[in-house]
Tab-separated table of N, CA, C and O in Angstrom:
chain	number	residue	atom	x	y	z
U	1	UNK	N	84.812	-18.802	-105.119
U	1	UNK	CA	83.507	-18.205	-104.910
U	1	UNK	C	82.634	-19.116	-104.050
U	1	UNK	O	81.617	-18.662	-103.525
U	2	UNK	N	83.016	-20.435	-103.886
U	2	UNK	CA	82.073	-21.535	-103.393
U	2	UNK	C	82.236	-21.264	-102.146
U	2	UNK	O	81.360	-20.628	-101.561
U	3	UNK	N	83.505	-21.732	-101.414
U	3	UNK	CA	83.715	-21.069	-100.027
U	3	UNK	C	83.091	-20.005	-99.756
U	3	UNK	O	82.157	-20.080	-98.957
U	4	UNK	N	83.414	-18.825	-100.305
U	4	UNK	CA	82.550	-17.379	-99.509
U	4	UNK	C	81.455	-17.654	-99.830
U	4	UNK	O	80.892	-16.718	-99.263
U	5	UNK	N	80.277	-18.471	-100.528
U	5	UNK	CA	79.087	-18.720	-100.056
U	5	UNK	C	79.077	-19.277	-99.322
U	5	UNK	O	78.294	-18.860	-98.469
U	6	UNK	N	79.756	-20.497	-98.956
U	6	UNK	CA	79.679	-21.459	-97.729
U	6	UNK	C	79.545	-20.939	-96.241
U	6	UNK	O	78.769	-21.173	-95.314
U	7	UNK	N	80.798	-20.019	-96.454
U	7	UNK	CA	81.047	-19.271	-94.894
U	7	UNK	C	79.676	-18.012	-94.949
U	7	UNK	O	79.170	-17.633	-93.893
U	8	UNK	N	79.410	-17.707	-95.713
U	8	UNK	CA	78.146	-16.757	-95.644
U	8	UNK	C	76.789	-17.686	-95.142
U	8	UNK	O	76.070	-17.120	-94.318
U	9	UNK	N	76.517	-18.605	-95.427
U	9	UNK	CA	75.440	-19.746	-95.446
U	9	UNK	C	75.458	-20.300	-94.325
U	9	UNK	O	74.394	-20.586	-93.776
U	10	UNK	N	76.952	-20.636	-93.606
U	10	UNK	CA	76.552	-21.031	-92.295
U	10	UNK	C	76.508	-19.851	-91.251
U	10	UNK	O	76.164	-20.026	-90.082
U	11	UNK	N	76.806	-18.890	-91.665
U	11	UNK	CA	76.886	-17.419	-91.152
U	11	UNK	C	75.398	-17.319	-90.982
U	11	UNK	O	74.980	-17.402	-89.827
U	12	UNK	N	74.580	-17.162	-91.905
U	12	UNK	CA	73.014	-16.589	-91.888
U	12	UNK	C	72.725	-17.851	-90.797
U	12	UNK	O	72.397	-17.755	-89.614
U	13	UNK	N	73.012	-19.332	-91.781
U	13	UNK	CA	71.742	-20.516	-90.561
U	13	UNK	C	71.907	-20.347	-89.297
U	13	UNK	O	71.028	-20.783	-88.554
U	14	UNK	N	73.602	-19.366	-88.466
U	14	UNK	CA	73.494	-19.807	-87.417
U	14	UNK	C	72.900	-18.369	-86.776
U	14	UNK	O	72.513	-18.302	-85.610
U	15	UNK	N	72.889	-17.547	-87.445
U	15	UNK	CA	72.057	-16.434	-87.146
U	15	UNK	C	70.650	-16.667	-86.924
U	15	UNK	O	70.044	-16.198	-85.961
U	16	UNK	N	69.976	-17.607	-88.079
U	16	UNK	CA	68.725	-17.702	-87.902
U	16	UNK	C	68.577	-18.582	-87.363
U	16	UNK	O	67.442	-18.880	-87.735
U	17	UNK	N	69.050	-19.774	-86.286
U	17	UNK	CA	69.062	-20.444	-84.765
U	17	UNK	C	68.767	-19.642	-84.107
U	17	UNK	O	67.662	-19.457	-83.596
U	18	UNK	N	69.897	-18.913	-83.993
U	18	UNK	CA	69.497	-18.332	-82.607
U	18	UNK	C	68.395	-17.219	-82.681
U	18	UNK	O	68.003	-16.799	-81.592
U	19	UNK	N	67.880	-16.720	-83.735
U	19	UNK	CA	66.626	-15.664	-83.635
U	19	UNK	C	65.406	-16.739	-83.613
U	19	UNK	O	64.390	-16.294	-83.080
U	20	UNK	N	65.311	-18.236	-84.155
U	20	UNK	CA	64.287	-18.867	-83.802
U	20	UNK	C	64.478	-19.132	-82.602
U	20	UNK	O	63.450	-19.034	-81.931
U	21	UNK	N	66.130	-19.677	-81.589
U	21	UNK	CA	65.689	-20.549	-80.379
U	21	UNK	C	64.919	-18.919	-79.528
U	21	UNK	O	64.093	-19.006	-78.619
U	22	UNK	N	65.442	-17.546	-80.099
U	22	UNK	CA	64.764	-16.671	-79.071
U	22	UNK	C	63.150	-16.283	-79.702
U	22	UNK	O	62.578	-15.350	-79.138
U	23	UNK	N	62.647	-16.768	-80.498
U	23	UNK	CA	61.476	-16.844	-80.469
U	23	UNK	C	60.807	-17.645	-79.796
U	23	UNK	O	60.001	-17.306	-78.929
U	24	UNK	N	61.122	-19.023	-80.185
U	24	UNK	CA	61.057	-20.001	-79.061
U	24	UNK	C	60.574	-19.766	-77.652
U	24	UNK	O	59.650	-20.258	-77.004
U	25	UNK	N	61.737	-18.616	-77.313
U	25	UNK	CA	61.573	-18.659	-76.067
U	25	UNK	C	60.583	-17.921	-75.021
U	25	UNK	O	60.008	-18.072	-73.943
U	26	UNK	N	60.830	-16.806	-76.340
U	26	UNK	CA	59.961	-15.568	-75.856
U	26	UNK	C	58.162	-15.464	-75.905
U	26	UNK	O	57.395	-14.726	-75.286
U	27	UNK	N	57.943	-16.401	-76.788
U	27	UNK	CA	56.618	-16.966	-77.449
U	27	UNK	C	55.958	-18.238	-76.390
U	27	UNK	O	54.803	-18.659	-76.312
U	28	UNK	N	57.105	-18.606	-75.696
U	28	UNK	CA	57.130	-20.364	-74.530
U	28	UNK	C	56.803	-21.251	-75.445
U	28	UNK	O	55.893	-21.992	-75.073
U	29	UNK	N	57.110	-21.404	-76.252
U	29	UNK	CA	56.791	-22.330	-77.181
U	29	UNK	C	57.021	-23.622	-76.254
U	29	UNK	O	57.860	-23.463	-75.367
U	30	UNK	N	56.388	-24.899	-76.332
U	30	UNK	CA	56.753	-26.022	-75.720
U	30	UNK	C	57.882	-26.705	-76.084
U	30	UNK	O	58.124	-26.607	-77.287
U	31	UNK	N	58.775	-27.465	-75.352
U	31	UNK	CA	59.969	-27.826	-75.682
U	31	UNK	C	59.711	-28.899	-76.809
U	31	UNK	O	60.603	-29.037	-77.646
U	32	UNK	N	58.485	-29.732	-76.916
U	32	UNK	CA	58.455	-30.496	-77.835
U	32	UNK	C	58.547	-30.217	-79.158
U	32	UNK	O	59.364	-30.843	-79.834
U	33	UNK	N	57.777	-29.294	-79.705
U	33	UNK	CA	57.901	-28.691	-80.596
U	33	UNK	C	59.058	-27.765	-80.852
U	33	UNK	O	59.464	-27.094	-81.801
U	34	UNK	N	59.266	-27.905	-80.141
U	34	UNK	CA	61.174	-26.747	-80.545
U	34	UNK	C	62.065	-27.499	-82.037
U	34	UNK	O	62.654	-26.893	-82.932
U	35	UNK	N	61.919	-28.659	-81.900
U	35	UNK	CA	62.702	-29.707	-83.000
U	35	UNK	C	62.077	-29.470	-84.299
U	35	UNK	O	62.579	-29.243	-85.400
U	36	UNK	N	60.348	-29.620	-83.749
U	36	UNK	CA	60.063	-29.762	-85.374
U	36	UNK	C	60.125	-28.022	-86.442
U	36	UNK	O	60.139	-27.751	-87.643
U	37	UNK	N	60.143	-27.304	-85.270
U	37	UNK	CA	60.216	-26.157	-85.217
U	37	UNK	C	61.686	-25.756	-86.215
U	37	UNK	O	61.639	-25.700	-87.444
U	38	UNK	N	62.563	-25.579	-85.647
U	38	UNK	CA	64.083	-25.384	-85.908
U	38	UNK	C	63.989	-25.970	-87.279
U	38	UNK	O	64.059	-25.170	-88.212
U	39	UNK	N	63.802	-27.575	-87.619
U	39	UNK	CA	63.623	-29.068	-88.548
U	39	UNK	C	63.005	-27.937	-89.869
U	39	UNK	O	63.705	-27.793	-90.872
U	40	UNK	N	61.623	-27.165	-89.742
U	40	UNK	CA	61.129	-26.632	-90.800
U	40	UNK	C	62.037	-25.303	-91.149
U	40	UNK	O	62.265	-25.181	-92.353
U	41	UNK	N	62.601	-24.272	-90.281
U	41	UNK	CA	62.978	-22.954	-90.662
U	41	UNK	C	64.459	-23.774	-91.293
U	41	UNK	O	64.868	-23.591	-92.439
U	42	UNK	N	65.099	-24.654	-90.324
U	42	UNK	CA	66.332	-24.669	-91.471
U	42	UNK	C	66.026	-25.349	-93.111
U	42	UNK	O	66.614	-25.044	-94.149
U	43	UNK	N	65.065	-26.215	-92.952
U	43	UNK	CA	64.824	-26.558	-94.143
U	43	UNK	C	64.746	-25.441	-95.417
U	43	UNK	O	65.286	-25.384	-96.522
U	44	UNK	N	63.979	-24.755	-94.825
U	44	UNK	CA	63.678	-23.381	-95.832
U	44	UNK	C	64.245	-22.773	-96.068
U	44	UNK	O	64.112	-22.241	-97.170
U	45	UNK	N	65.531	-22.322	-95.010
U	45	UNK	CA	66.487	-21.354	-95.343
U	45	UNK	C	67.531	-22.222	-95.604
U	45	UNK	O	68.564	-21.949	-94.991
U	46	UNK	N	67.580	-23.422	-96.507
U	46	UNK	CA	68.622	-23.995	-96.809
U	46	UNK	C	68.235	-24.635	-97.983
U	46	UNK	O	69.059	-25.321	-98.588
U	47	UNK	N	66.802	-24.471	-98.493
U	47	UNK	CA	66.421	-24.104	-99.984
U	47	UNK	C	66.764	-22.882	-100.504
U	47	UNK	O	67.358	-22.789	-101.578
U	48	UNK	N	66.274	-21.438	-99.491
U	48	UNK	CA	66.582	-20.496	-100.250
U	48	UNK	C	67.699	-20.168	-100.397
U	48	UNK	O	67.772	-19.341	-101.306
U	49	UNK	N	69.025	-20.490	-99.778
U	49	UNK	CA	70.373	-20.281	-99.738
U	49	UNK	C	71.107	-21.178	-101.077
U	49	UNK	O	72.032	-20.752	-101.768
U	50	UNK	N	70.399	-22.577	-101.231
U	50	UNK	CA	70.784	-22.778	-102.487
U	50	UNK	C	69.977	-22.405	-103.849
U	50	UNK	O	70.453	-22.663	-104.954
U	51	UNK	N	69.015	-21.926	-103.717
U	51	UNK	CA	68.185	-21.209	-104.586
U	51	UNK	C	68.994	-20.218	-105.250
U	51	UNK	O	69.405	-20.069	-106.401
U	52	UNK	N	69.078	-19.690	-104.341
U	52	UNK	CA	70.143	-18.643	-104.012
U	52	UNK	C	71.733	-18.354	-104.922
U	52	UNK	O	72.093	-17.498	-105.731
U	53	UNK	N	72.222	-19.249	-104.452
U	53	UNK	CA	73.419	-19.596	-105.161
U	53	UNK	C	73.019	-20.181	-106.643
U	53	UNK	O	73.226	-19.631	-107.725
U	54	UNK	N	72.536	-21.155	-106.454
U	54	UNK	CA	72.310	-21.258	-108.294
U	54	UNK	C	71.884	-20.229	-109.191
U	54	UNK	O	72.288	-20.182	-110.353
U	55	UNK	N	70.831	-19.140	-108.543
U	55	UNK	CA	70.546	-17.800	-109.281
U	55	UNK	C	71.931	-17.155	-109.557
U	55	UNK	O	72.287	-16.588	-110.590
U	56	UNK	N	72.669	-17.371	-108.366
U	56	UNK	CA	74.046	-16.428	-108.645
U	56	UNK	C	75.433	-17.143	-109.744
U	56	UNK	O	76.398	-16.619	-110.301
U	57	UNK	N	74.985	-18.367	-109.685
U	57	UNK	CA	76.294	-19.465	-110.590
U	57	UNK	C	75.458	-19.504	-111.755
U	57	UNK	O	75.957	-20.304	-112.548
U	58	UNK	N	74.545	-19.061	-112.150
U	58	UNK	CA	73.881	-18.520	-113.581
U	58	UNK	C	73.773	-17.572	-114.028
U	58	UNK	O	73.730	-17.586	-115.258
U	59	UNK	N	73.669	-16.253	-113.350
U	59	UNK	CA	73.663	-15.050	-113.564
U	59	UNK	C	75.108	-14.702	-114.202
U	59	UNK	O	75.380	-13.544	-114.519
C-alpha cells in the first residue's frame, strides 16, 4: 500500500510543478521569486499528502 501512495505522491507533486511553473509564467512572476515560490507550494502539498496518508493508515 506504501508504494501506490508513493507513486501517487510523486504523481500529484509533479503535476503541481508544472501547474505552478505555468502560473509562474503566465502571471510573469519574477524569476527570483520562482524558488521561494515552488519552496512554499511543495511544502504544503507534501504536508497534505502525508496528512493524507496517515488519515488513510488509521482509518
Amino acid at each position: 500500500m506504501i508504494s501506490i501512495f508513493i507513486i501517487f505522491a510523486i504523481f500529484i507533486l509533479f503535476n503541481i510543478n508544472k501547474l505552478t511553473n505555468s502560473l509562474c509564467l503566465q502571471k510573469e512572476i519574477p524569476e527570483e521569486k520562482h524558488a521561494k515560490i515552488f519552496r512554499t507550494i511543495n511544502v504544503l502539498i507534501t504536508i497534505l499528502l502525508v496528512s493524507s496518508y496517515i488519515e488513510i493508515l488509521f482509518t
